[in-house]
């Protein structure tokens, strides 16, 4: 019977998975990709997958990228689904990014500052010309080494903060919200918002951040500081009672400094937007900082007029694992609902035709 | 499955889910937020239903999974396999043999019993979302039972089309108190929810909400005295089993308008054919 073909099948699923595995491997005459190659040579992809997968593990992120044929949203999803099964052994102390071992540190608001400006391994000033030498796998000349930065490299936010020109970071001893364990509710606190943004889709954050620059909730941003490097992760085991370092993570942090006119009760000062991302991720950290600041509109008494200023819109939409699932679920069968719509539209049309037919004689002369 | 707990989720997560379910049963039709976990299946593909099923599933249970009324649709196959793999429970396609039925978009034609639980996959638990996008506001509307806007919506359809034109996910009042989205089942299935003997559980993973209808609870489709609710189906007979009352799928047989109608509930249809003389 014809309809049997459109229905299911365990065999169809098995065959699809086998085909997928073969397609993933590609031409067997070409050397199979090693996850170590992905980790070492596709680092920016690994960073993005760790951020959106909310799990810091370059090895597993590389595996996810390999398994998903480089579909980074799929890779992030794989990592999240693994993460959810992991036990929670301890909570770390808050990371101190002031002690970051910097590979990059730039400020757009000061010409120079203690510790200096460090470009680091950036694409910023590359000319975007395809480098055909990479086709040949030519050896790479070693990069020149500079002396390590001597002396402290305080965060620019702290420099401005000393003068009271920049709002102080709100301090709280409360247990922070945990987006991975508790459902998001609105209004959402800044801790919840930052967590949502930290693992939000980079493209979506970029678009929203850009929208604020195009007049939809402008907040007059300056890059106070963008820094990247390694930070120690510490925990205090209950049986020891003092902090021990359990490893390091590479992070990119963006402190955006924004205009603020002040109010009757508060003198004029700059406000902040904050961005933090795993790995080297300028774009992600900056976009996050723009959106974080936009989401503070209500708190700062600004008119909420733009999408980027609406916490529910931003946070309920920015998660690409949720978004891709729901957009793509449209390819699941919906024929029962469609059937009910067919019946309704046929009924409506029949009613309309009857009404029209009944009114025709009156229209005749 | 090696390396994973029974039915995938760890016991603490299941306990959280069960507490949520108890709250949901205590306030029929009221949406309870819960800390939905990432599942190894995509959001929108039944993660809410899967988490609810994982929380209520025991080793002695027999599971049936349907999508569009059919056991052999790909996503139903995928979810059934997931539990066969992670929990090792018995599965069935027979509605009467199942103790737990997870469903997307249909309620089986066979009347369910007190010994059964039906778990609905819910894409959008908020029945008011098309009228009011803000969840802060819809929460207030539910708290005050302020459902006038939904009646106005129905009235507008009556004014415009001469009838209520909602075909699926037709809003219902539960226990005379909470407006509830029945999930995208056809309106045809709504009356089956009313005073159903089985426990009805609803899971929305992406939206992180669980709600429930306890057995024998009143579930009434919204309507007006002069425009009563009507459960409609295609006015045809099943081409396979001859049923005149079941919900039908329309199957296109050629590109010249050829159609055949068959039962959407594959188990119902097969059982009727088997028992036919």
Coordinates of C-alpha atoms in Angstrom, one line a residue:
Chain A
X1 CA 0.0 0.0 0.0
X2 CA 1.3 3.4 -0.9
X3 CA 1.1 4.9 2.5
X4 CA 3.4 2.3 4.0
X5 CA 6.3 3.9 2.3
X6 CA 5.9 7.3 4.0
X7 CA 5.8 5.7 7.4
X8 CA 8.6 5.0 9.6
X9 CA 11.0 2.7 10.2
X10 CA 13.7 1.4 12.3
X11 CA 15.5 0.3 9.2
X12 CA 15.4 3.7 7.7
X13 CA 16.9 5.2 10.8
X14 CA 19.7 2.6 11.0
X15 CA 20.5 3.1 7.3
X16 CA 20.6 6.9 7.7
X17 CA 23.0 6.6 10.6
X18 CA 25.3 4.3 8.6
X19 CA 25.2 6.7 5.6
X20 CA 26.0 9.6 7.9
X21 CA 29.0 7.8 9.4
X22 CA 30.3 7.1 5.9
X23 CA 29.7 10.7 4.8
X24 CA 31.5 12.0 7.9
X25 CA 34.5 10.0 7.0
X26 CA 34.5 11.2 3.4
X27 CA 37.0 9.9 0.9
X28 CA 38.9 7.1 2.6
X29 CA 42.0 7.8 0.5
X30 CA 42.4 11.0 2.5
X31 CA 44.0 10.8 5.9
X32 CA 41.5 10.7 8.7
X33 CA 41.3 13.9 10.8
X34 CA 42.7 13.5 14.3
X35 CA 41.0 15.3 17.2
X36 CA 44.4 16.6 18.3
X37 CA 44.6 18.4 14.9
X38 CA 41.2 20.0 15.5
X39 CA 42.2 21.0 19.0
X40 CA 45.6 22.5 17.9
X41 CA 44.7 23.9 14.5
X42 CA 41.0 24.8 14.7
X43 CA 41.2 26.4 18.1
X44 CA 38.7 29.2 17.5
X45 CA 36.1 26.6 16.6
X46 CA 37.0 24.6 19.7
X47 CA 36.6 27.8 21.8
X48 CA 33.2 28.5 20.4
X49 CA 31.9 25.0 21.0
X50 CA 33.2 25.1 24.6
X51 CA 31.4 28.4 25.2
X52 CA 28.1 27.3 23.6
X53 CA 28.4 23.8 25.0
X54 CA 29.1 25.4 28.4
X55 CA 31.9 22.9 29.1
X56 CA 35.6 23.7 29.2
X57 CA 37.2 20.7 27.7
X58 CA 39.2 21.3 24.5
X59 CA 39.6 17.5 23.8
X60 CA 35.9 16.7 24.0
X61 CA 35.0 19.9 22.0
X62 CA 37.4 18.7 19.3
X63 CA 35.8 15.3 19.3
X64 CA 32.3 17.0 19.0
X65 CA 33.5 19.0 16.1
X66 CA 34.8 15.9 14.4
X67 CA 31.6 14.0 15.1
X68 CA 29.4 16.8 13.8
X69 CA 31.4 17.3 10.6
X70 CA 32.3 20.8 11.7
X71 CA 28.7 21.8 12.4
X72 CA 29.5 23.9 15.4
X73 CA 25.9 24.2 16.7
X74 CA 25.6 20.4 16.5
X75 CA 29.0 20.1 18.3
X76 CA 27.8 22.4 21.1
X77 CA 24.7 20.3 21.5
X78 CA 26.8 17.1 21.7
X79 CA 28.9 18.7 24.4
X80 CA 25.8 20.0 26.4
X81 CA 24.2 16.6 26.3
X82 CA 27.4 15.1 27.7
X83 CA 27.8 17.9 30.3
X84 CA 24.3 17.3 31.7
X85 CA 25.3 13.8 32.8
X86 CA 28.4 14.9 34.8
X87 CA 28.3 15.0 38.6
X88 CA 28.9 18.3 40.3
X89 CA 31.9 17.8 42.6
X90 CA 32.6 21.3 43.8
X91 CA 32.1 25.0 43.0
X92 CA 35.2 27.0 42.2
X93 CA 36.1 30.3 43.8
X94 CA 35.3 33.3 41.6
X95 CA 38.0 33.7 39.0
X96 CA 40.3 36.6 39.4
X97 CA 40.9 38.0 35.9
X98 CA 43.2 40.7 37.2
X99 CA 45.8 37.9 37.7
X100 CA 45.3 36.6 34.2
X101 CA 48.5 35.6 32.4
X102 CA 47.8 37.8 29.4
X103 CA 48.3 36.9 25.8
X104 CA 46.2 39.8 24.7
X105 CA 45.2 43.1 26.4
X106 CA 44.0 46.2 24.6
X107 CA 42.1 49.3 25.7
X108 CA 40.4 51.6 23.3
X109 CA 39.9 54.4 25.8
X110 CA 43.6 55.0 26.9
X111 CA 46.6 55.4 24.7
X112 CA 48.7 53.6 27.2
X113 CA 48.2 52.2 30.6
X114 CA 50.0 50.2 33.3
X115 CA 51.2 46.9 31.7
X116 CA 50.8 48.3 28.2
X117 CA 48.8 47.3 25.2
X118 CA 49.4 43.7 24.0
X119 CA 48.0 42.7 20.6
X120 CA 48.6 39.0 21.0
X121 CA 47.7 36.5 18.3
X122 CA 45.0 38.5 16.6
X123 CA 43.4 38.7 13.1
X124 CA 42.6 42.3 13.7
X125 CA 45.3 43.8 11.4
X126 CA 45.7 41.0 9.0
X127 CA 44.8 41.8 5.4
X128 CA 42.1 39.3 4.5
X129 CA 43.9 37.9 1.6
X130 CA 43.8 34.1 1.1
X131 CA 47.2 32.7 2.0
X132 CA 47.9 30.2 -0.7
X133 CA 51.0 29.2 1.0
X134 CA 48.8 27.3 3.5
X135 CA 47.8 25.0 0.6
X136 CA 51.3 23.8 0.6
X137 CA 51.6 23.2 4.3
X138 CA 54.7 25.4 4.3
X139 CA 56.6 25.5 7.7
X140 CA 55.7 28.4 9.9
X141 CA 58.5 30.7 11.1
X142 CA 58.7 31.0 14.9
X143 CA 57.1 34.1 16.4
X144 CA 59.4 36.6 18.0
X145 CA 59.4 36.6 21.8
X146 CA 59.1 39.6 24.0
X147 CA 59.9 40.0 27.7
X148 CA 57.1 39.1 29.9
X149 CA 55.1 42.0 31.1
X150 CA 56.7 43.3 34.3
X151 CA 54.5 44.6 37.1
X152 CA 50.8 44.5 37.6
X153 CA 48.3 44.7 34.8
X154 CA 45.2 46.1 36.6
X155 CA 41.9 45.9 34.8
X156 CA 41.0 49.2 33.2
X157 CA 37.7 49.1 35.0
X158 CA 39.6 49.2 38.3
X159 CA 41.7 52.2 37.1
X160 CA 38.6 54.2 36.3
X161 CA 36.8 52.9 39.3
X162 CA 39.4 54.5 41.6
X163 CA 38.2 57.9 40.5
X164 CA 34.6 57.0 40.9
X165 CA 34.0 57.7 37.3
X166 CA 32.8 54.2 36.6
X167 CA 30.1 52.5 38.6
X168 CA 31.3 49.9 41.0
X169 CA 30.6 46.3 40.4
X170 CA 27.7 45.2 42.5
X171 CA 29.0 42.7 45.1
X172 CA 26.9 39.9 46.4
X173 CA 27.5 37.1 48.8
X174 CA 24.4 35.3 47.6
X175 CA 24.6 31.9 46.0
X176 CA 24.6 32.8 42.2
X177 CA 21.7 31.6 40.1
X178 CA 22.5 28.4 38.1
X179 CA 21.0 28.3 34.7
X180 CA 22.0 24.7 34.2
X181 CA 19.9 23.5 37.1
X182 CA 17.1 26.0 37.5
X183 CA 14.6 27.3 35.0
X184 CA 15.0 30.9 33.9
X185 CA 12.3 33.1 35.3
X186 CA 11.5 36.7 34.5
X187 CA 12.5 39.3 35.6
X188 CA 15.9 37.6 35.5
X189 CA 18.8 38.8 37.7
X190 CA 22.1 39.9 36.1
X191 CA 23.7 36.6 37.2
X192 CA 21.1 34.7 35.3
X193 CA 21.3 37.0 32.3
X194 CA 25.1 36.8 32.1
X195 CA 25.0 33.0 32.3
X196 CA 22.5 32.9 29.4
X197 CA 24.5 35.3 27.3
X198 CA 27.8 33.4 28.1
X199 CA 26.5 30.3 26.3
X200 CA 24.2 32.1 23.8
X201 CA 24.7 31.8 20.1
X202 CA 27.6 33.9 18.9
X203 CA 25.8 34.9 15.7
X204 CA 22.7 35.9 17.6
X205 CA 24.7 37.9 20.2
X206 CA 26.6 39.6 17.4
X207 CA 23.4 40.6 15.6
X208 CA 21.8 41.9 18.8
X209 CA 25.0 43.8 19.8
X210 CA 25.1 45.2 16.3
X211 CA 21.5 46.2 16.5
X212 CA 22.3 48.5 19.5
X213 CA 24.9 50.2 17.5
X214 CA 22.4 50.7 14.7
X215 CA 20.0 52.7 16.9
X216 CA 17.9 49.9 18.5
X217 CA 18.8 50.6 22.1
X218 CA 22.1 52.5 21.7
X219 CA 24.3 52.7 24.8
X220 CA 27.3 54.5 23.5
X221 CA 29.9 51.9 24.1
X222 CA 33.7 52.1 24.4
X223 CA 35.9 49.1 24.8
X224 CA 37.4 49.8 28.2
X225 CA 39.4 46.7 28.0
X226 CA 39.6 43.4 26.2
X227 CA 41.9 40.9 27.7
X228 CA 42.6 37.2 27.0
X229 CA 44.8 34.7 28.7
X230 CA 45.0 31.9 31.2
X231 CA 43.4 32.1 34.7
X232 CA 43.8 29.7 37.6
X233 CA 40.8 27.8 38.7
X234 CA 40.7 27.3 42.5
X235 CA 38.5 25.3 44.8
X236 CA 38.4 25.1 48.6
X237 CA 38.0 21.4 49.5
X238 CA 36.0 21.1 52.7
X239 CA 38.6 18.8 54.3
X240 CA 41.5 21.2 53.6
X241 CA 39.9 24.6 54.3
X242 CA 42.3 26.5 51.9
X243 CA 42.3 27.1 48.2
X244 CA 44.0 24.7 45.8
X245 CA 44.5 25.3 42.1
X246 CA 42.8 22.5 40.0
X247 CA 43.8 23.8 36.6
X248 CA 43.7 26.8 34.2
X249 CA 41.2 28.0 31.7
X250 CA 41.8 30.4 28.8
X251 CA 39.3 33.2 28.8
X252 CA 38.5 36.4 26.9
X253 CA 37.0 39.2 29.0
X254 CA 35.5 42.5 27.8
X255 CA 34.7 45.5 29.9
X256 CA 32.6 47.8 27.9
X257 CA 32.3 51.4 29.3
X258 CA 29.1 53.1 28.5
X259 CA 27.7 56.6 28.8
X260 CA 25.4 57.5 31.6
X261 CA 24.0 60.9 32.4
X262 CA 23.5 60.3 36.1
X263 CA 20.3 61.1 38.0
X264 CA 19.0 63.3 40.8
X265 CA 20.5 61.0 43.4
X266 CA 23.6 59.9 41.6
X267 CA 26.4 61.9 40.0
X268 CA 27.2 61.2 36.4
X269 CA 29.3 58.2 35.9
X270 CA 30.1 55.6 33.3
X271 CA 28.2 52.3 33.4
X272 CA 29.4 48.9 32.3
X273 CA 28.6 46.0 30.1
X274 CA 30.4 42.8 30.7
X275 CA 31.4 40.0 28.5
X276 CA 33.3 36.7 29.3
X277 CA 34.0 33.8 27.0
X278 CA 36.0 30.6 27.0
X279 CA 39.1 30.7 24.8
X280 CA 40.0 33.5 22.4
X281 CA 36.8 35.1 21.4
X282 CA 36.9 38.9 21.0
X283 CA 33.7 39.0 18.9
X284 CA 31.7 36.9 21.4
X285 CA 32.9 38.8 24.5
X286 CA 32.3 42.2 22.9
X287 CA 28.8 41.3 21.6
X288 CA 28.0 39.8 25.0
X289 CA 29.1 43.1 26.8
X290 CA 26.9 45.2 24.5
X291 CA 23.9 43.0 25.1
X292 CA 24.5 42.8 28.8
X293 CA 24.5 46.6 29.0
X294 CA 21.4 46.8 26.8
X295 CA 19.6 44.4 29.2
X296 CA 20.4 46.7 32.1
X297 CA 18.1 49.4 30.6
X298 CA 15.3 48.9 33.2
X299 CA 17.7 48.8 36.1
X300 CA 19.3 52.1 34.9
X301 CA 16.0 53.8 34.3
X302 CA 16.3 53.9 30.5
X303 CA 13.3 53.5 28.2
X304 CA 13.0 49.9 27.0
X305 CA 12.3 50.2 23.3
X306 CA 14.6 47.8 21.5
X307 CA 14.7 44.0 21.2
X308 CA 18.2 43.9 22.8
X309 CA 16.8 45.6 25.9
X310 CA 14.1 42.9 26.4
X311 CA 15.4 40.2 28.7
X312 CA 12.8 37.6 27.8
X313 CA 13.3 38.2 24.1
X314 CA 17.0 38.0 24.3
X315 CA 17.5 35.1 26.9
X316 CA 14.7 32.9 25.6
X317 CA 16.0 33.2 22.0
X318 CA 19.8 33.3 22.4
X319 CA 20.3 29.6 23.2
X320 CA 21.2 27.9 19.9
X321 CA 20.7 24.4 21.2
X322 CA 17.1 25.3 22.1
X323 CA 16.6 27.3 18.9
X324 CA 18.0 24.8 16.5
X325 CA 15.9 22.0 18.1
X326 CA 12.7 23.9 17.8
X327 CA 13.3 25.4 14.3
X328 CA 14.3 22.0 13.1
X329 CA 11.5 20.1 14.8
X330 CA 9.3 21.5 12.0
X331 CA 10.6 18.7 9.8
X332 CA 9.0 16.2 12.1
X333 CA 5.7 14.9 10.9
X334 CA 2.8 17.4 11.6
X335 CA 0.2 15.7 9.4
X336 CA -2.3 15.3 12.2
X337 CA -2.4 19.0 12.9
X338 CA -2.3 19.8 9.2
X339 CA -5.2 17.4 8.7
X340 CA -7.2 19.3 11.3
X341 CA -6.3 22.6 9.6
X342 CA -7.4 21.1 6.2
X343 CA -10.8 20.2 7.7
X344 CA -11.2 23.6 9.2
X345 CA -10.4 25.5 6.0
X346 CA -12.7 23.2 4.0
X347 CA -15.5 23.9 6.5
X348 CA -14.8 27.6 6.4
X349 CA -14.8 27.7 2.6
X350 CA -18.1 25.6 2.5
X351 CA -19.7 28.1 4.9
X352 CA -18.5 31.0 2.8
X353 CA -19.8 29.5 -0.4
X354 CA -23.2 28.8 1.1
X355 CA -23.5 32.3 2.4
X356 CA -22.5 33.7 -1.0
X357 CA -25.0 31.5 -2.8
X358 CA -27.7 32.6 -0.5
X359 CA -27.0 36.2 -1.1
X360 CA -26.9 36.0 -4.9
X361 CA -30.6 36.2 -5.7
X362 CA -30.9 39.4 -3.7
X363 CA -28.2 40.9 -5.9
X364 CA -30.0 40.0 -9.1
X365 CA -32.2 42.8 -10.6
Chain B
X1 CA 23.3 1.2 29.2
X2 CA 26.9 1.2 30.4
X3 CA 28.0 4.5 32.0
X4 CA 24.5 5.8 32.4
X5 CA 21.8 5.5 35.1
X6 CA 18.5 3.7 34.6
X7 CA 16.5 5.7 32.1
X8 CA 19.5 8.1 31.4
X9 CA 18.8 10.7 34.1
X10 CA 20.6 10.6 37.4
X11 CA 18.4 9.9 40.5
X12 CA 18.7 13.5 41.9
X13 CA 17.3 14.9 38.6
X14 CA 14.5 12.3 38.7
X15 CA 13.7 13.4 42.2
X16 CA 13.5 17.0 41.2
X17 CA 11.2 15.9 38.3
X18 CA 9.0 13.9 40.6
X19 CA 8.6 16.7 43.0
X20 CA 7.6 18.9 40.1
X21 CA 5.1 16.3 39.0
X22 CA 3.6 16.1 42.5
X23 CA 3.1 19.9 42.5
X24 CA 1.6 19.7 39.0
X25 CA -0.9 17.0 40.0
X26 CA -1.8 19.0 43.1
X27 CA -2.8 22.1 40.9
X28 CA -4.4 20.6 37.8
X29 CA -3.5 22.6 34.6
X30 CA -1.1 24.9 36.3
X31 CA 2.4 25.2 34.7
X32 CA 5.2 24.4 37.1
X33 CA 8.7 25.6 36.2
X34 CA 11.4 22.9 36.4
X35 CA 15.2 22.7 35.8
X36 CA 15.0 20.9 32.4
X37 CA 18.2 19.2 31.5
X38 CA 19.8 18.9 28.1
X39 CA 18.8 15.6 26.7
X40 CA 20.6 13.7 24.0
X41 CA 17.7 14.4 21.7
X42 CA 17.0 17.9 20.4
X43 CA 14.7 20.4 22.1
X44 CA 11.4 20.5 20.3
X45 CA 11.7 16.7 19.6
X46 CA 10.1 15.6 22.9
X47 CA 12.7 16.4 25.6
X48 CA 10.0 17.4 28.0
X49 CA 8.0 14.3 27.5
X50 CA 11.2 12.2 27.7
X51 CA 12.2 13.7 31.0
X52 CA 8.7 13.1 32.5
X53 CA 8.7 9.5 31.2
X54 CA 12.2 8.9 32.6
X55 CA 11.0 10.2 36.0
X56 CA 7.9 7.9 36.2
X57 CA 9.3 4.9 34.4
X58 CA 10.1 1.8 36.5
X59 CA 11.6 -1.6 35.5
X60 CA 8.2 -3.3 35.4
X61 CA 6.7 -0.7 33.0
X62 CA 5.7 -1.3 29.4
X63 CA 6.2 1.7 27.2
X64 CA 4.4 2.8 24.1
X65 CA 5.5 5.8 22.1
X66 CA 3.5 7.4 19.4
X67 CA 3.9 10.4 17.1
X68 CA 0.9 11.5 15.0
X69 CA -1.0 8.5 16.4
X70 CA 1.5 6.1 14.9
X71 CA 4.1 3.9 16.5
X72 CA 6.3 3.7 13.4
X73 CA 6.9 7.4 12.7
X74 CA 10.6 8.1 12.9
X75 CA 10.7 10.2 16.0
X76 CA 8.5 7.7 17.9
X77 CA 10.9 5.0 16.9
X78 CA 13.8 7.1 18.1
X79 CA 12.3 7.8 21.5
X80 CA 11.1 4.2 22.0
X81 CA 14.7 3.0 21.2
X82 CA 16.1 5.6 23.6
X83 CA 14.2 4.0 26.5
X84 CA 14.8 0.5 25.3
X85 CA 18.5 1.3 25.3
X86 CA 18.8 3.4 28.5
X87 CA 16.2 1.6 30.7
X88 CA 15.8 -1.8 29.1
X89 CA 12.1 -1.7 29.6
X90 CA 9.6 -3.6 27.6
X91 CA 8.0 -1.7 24.8
X92 CA 4.8 -2.3 22.9
X93 CA 2.7 -0.8 20.2
X94 CA -0.6 -2.0 21.8
X95 CA -2.3 0.8 23.7
X96 CA -4.0 -1.7 26.0
X97 CA -0.7 -3.4 27.0
X98 CA 1.1 -0.2 27.8
X99 CA 1.5 1.2 31.3
X100 CA 3.0 4.5 30.1
X101 CA 2.2 6.0 26.7
X102 CA 4.3 8.9 25.5
X103 CA 2.6 10.8 22.7
X104 CA 3.1 13.7 20.3
X105 CA 0.0 15.2 18.7
X106 CA -2.6 12.5 19.5
X107 CA -4.5 10.7 22.2
X108 CA -5.1 7.0 21.3
X109 CA -8.6 6.0 20.3
X110 CA -8.7 3.2 22.8
X111 CA -10.0 4.4 26.2
X112 CA -7.2 4.6 28.7
X113 CA -7.5 3.1 32.2
X114 CA -6.5 4.0 35.7
X115 CA -3.5 1.8 35.4
X116 CA -2.0 3.9 32.7
X117 CA -0.2 7.2 32.4
X118 CA -0.2 9.3 29.3
X119 CA 2.8 11.7 28.8
X120 CA 2.3 14.5 26.3
X121 CA 5.2 16.2 24.5
X122 CA 4.5 19.9 24.6
X123 CA 6.2 22.5 22.4
X124 CA 4.5 25.5 23.9
X125 CA 2.9 25.2 27.4
X126 CA 1.6 28.7 27.6
X127 CA -1.9 28.8 26.1
X128 CA -1.9 32.6 26.1
X129 CA 1.4 33.1 24.3
X130 CA -0.2 34.3 21.1
X131 CA -2.2 36.9 22.9
X132 CA 0.5 38.0 25.3
X133 CA 4.2 37.3 24.7
X134 CA 5.4 38.4 28.1
X135 CA 5.6 35.5 30.6
X136 CA 5.6 37.9 33.5
X137 CA 2.2 39.1 32.2
X138 CA 0.7 35.7 31.4
X139 CA 1.7 34.5 34.9
X140 CA -0.4 37.3 36.3
X141 CA -3.3 36.5 34.0
X142 CA -3.2 32.9 35.2
X143 CA -3.0 34.0 38.9
X144 CA -6.1 36.1 38.4
X145 CA -7.8 33.6 36.1
X146 CA -8.0 36.6 33.7
X147 CA -8.9 34.7 30.6
X148 CA -11.1 37.2 28.9
X149 CA -8.6 37.8 26.1
X150 CA -8.9 34.2 25.0
X151 CA -12.7 34.4 24.9
X152 CA -12.4 37.6 22.9
X153 CA -10.1 35.7 20.5
X154 CA -12.7 33.0 20.0
X155 CA -15.4 35.6 19.6
X156 CA -13.4 37.4 16.9
X157 CA -13.2 34.1 15.0
X158 CA -17.0 33.7 15.3
X159 CA -17.5 37.2 14.1
X160 CA -15.2 36.7 11.2
X161 CA -15.8 33.1 10.1
X162 CA -19.1 32.4 11.7
X163 CA -17.4 29.7 13.9
X164 CA -14.4 29.0 16.1
X165 CA -11.6 28.2 13.7
X166 CA -8.9 26.6 16.0
X167 CA -8.1 23.2 14.7
X168 CA -5.5 21.9 17.1
X169 CA -4.0 22.9 20.5
X170 CA -7.5 24.0 21.3
X171 CA -7.5 25.7 24.7
X172 CA -9.2 24.0 27.6
X173 CA -10.2 24.9 31.1
X174 CA -9.0 22.4 33.7
X175 CA -10.8 21.8 36.9
X176 CA -12.7 25.0 36.3
X177 CA -9.7 27.1 37.2
X178 CA -6.6 27.0 34.9
X179 CA -6.6 27.6 31.2
X180 CA -4.3 25.0 29.6
X181 CA -2.7 24.1 26.3
X182 CA -3.6 20.5 25.6
X183 CA -0.5 20.3 23.3
X184 CA -1.0 20.2 19.6
X185 CA -3.5 17.4 19.5
X186 CA -6.4 17.9 17.1
X187 CA -9.4 19.4 18.7
X188 CA -11.0 16.1 17.9
X189 CA -9.1 14.6 20.8
X190 CA -10.0 17.2 23.4
X191 CA -13.1 15.4 24.7
X192 CA -11.0 12.4 25.5
X193 CA -9.1 14.5 28.2
X194 CA -12.4 15.1 30.1
X195 CA -12.5 13.0 33.2
X196 CA -10.0 10.6 31.7
X197 CA -9.2 7.6 33.9
X198 CA -5.5 7.8 33.2
X199 CA -3.1 10.3 34.7
X200 CA -2.2 12.9 32.1
X201 CA 1.3 14.4 32.4
X202 CA 2.7 17.2 30.2
X203 CA 6.3 18.0 29.7
X204 CA 7.8 21.0 27.9
X205 CA 11.6 20.7 27.9
X206 CA 12.6 23.8 26.0
X207 CA 10.1 26.0 27.9
X208 CA 11.0 24.2 31.2
X209 CA 7.4 23.6 32.3
X210 CA 5.5 20.6 33.6
X211 CA 1.8 20.4 34.1
X212 CA -0.7 17.6 34.8
X213 CA -4.3 16.6 34.8
X214 CA -5.1 14.0 37.5
X215 CA -7.6 11.2 36.7
X216 CA -11.3 12.1 36.5
X217 CA -10.6 15.8 36.3
X218 CA -12.9 18.1 34.3
X219 CA -11.3 19.3 31.1
X220 CA -13.6 21.6 29.1
X221 CA -12.9 23.1 25.7
X222 CA -13.6 26.8 25.6
X223 CA -16.7 27.7 23.7
X224 CA -19.9 29.7 23.7
X225 CA -23.5 28.6 24.5
X226 CA -24.6 29.5 20.9
X227 CA -21.3 28.3 19.4
X228 CA -20.6 25.0 21.2
X229 CA -17.3 23.2 20.8
X230 CA -17.3 20.7 18.0
X231 CA -14.9 17.9 17.6
X232 CA -14.4 17.5 13.8
X233 CA -12.8 14.9 11.7
X234 CA -12.6 14.2 8.0
X235 CA -16.0 13.0 6.9
X236 CA -14.8 9.7 5.6
X237 CA -14.4 6.1 6.5
X238 CA -11.0 4.4 7.1
X239 CA -10.0 2.7 3.9
X240 CA -8.3 -0.1 5.8
X241 CA -10.5 -0.9 8.8
X242 CA -13.7 0.8 7.9
X243 CA -14.0 2.9 11.1
X244 CA -16.4 5.7 10.8
X245 CA -15.5 7.5 14.1
X246 CA -11.7 7.5 14.4
X247 CA -9.5 10.4 13.5
X248 CA -8.2 10.0 9.9
X249 CA -5.1 10.8 8.0
X250 CA -5.5 12.0 4.4
X251 CA -3.1 10.2 2.2
X252 CA -2.3 11.6 -1.2
X253 CA -2.3 8.7 -3.8
X254 CA -1.6 10.6 -7.0
X255 CA -1.1 14.1 -8.3
X256 CA -4.7 14.3 -9.8
X257 CA -6.5 14.8 -6.5
X258 CA -6.6 11.1 -5.5
X259 CA -7.0 10.7 -1.8
X260 CA -7.5 7.9 0.7
X261 CA -8.3 8.2 4.3
X262 CA -6.9 5.9 7.0
X263 CA -6.9 5.8 10.8
X264 CA -4.2 8.0 12.3
X265 CA -4.0 5.6 15.3
X266 CA -2.1 2.7 13.8
X267 CA -2.7 0.3 16.7
X268 CA -6.4 1.0 16.7
X269 CA -6.6 0.3 13.0
X270 CA -4.5 -2.9 13.1
X271 CA -6.5 -4.2 16.1
X272 CA -9.8 -3.7 14.2
X273 CA -8.5 -5.4 11.1
X274 CA -7.2 -8.4 13.2
X275 CA -10.5 -8.8 15.0
X276 CA -12.6 -8.4 11.9
X277 CA -14.3 -11.6 10.8

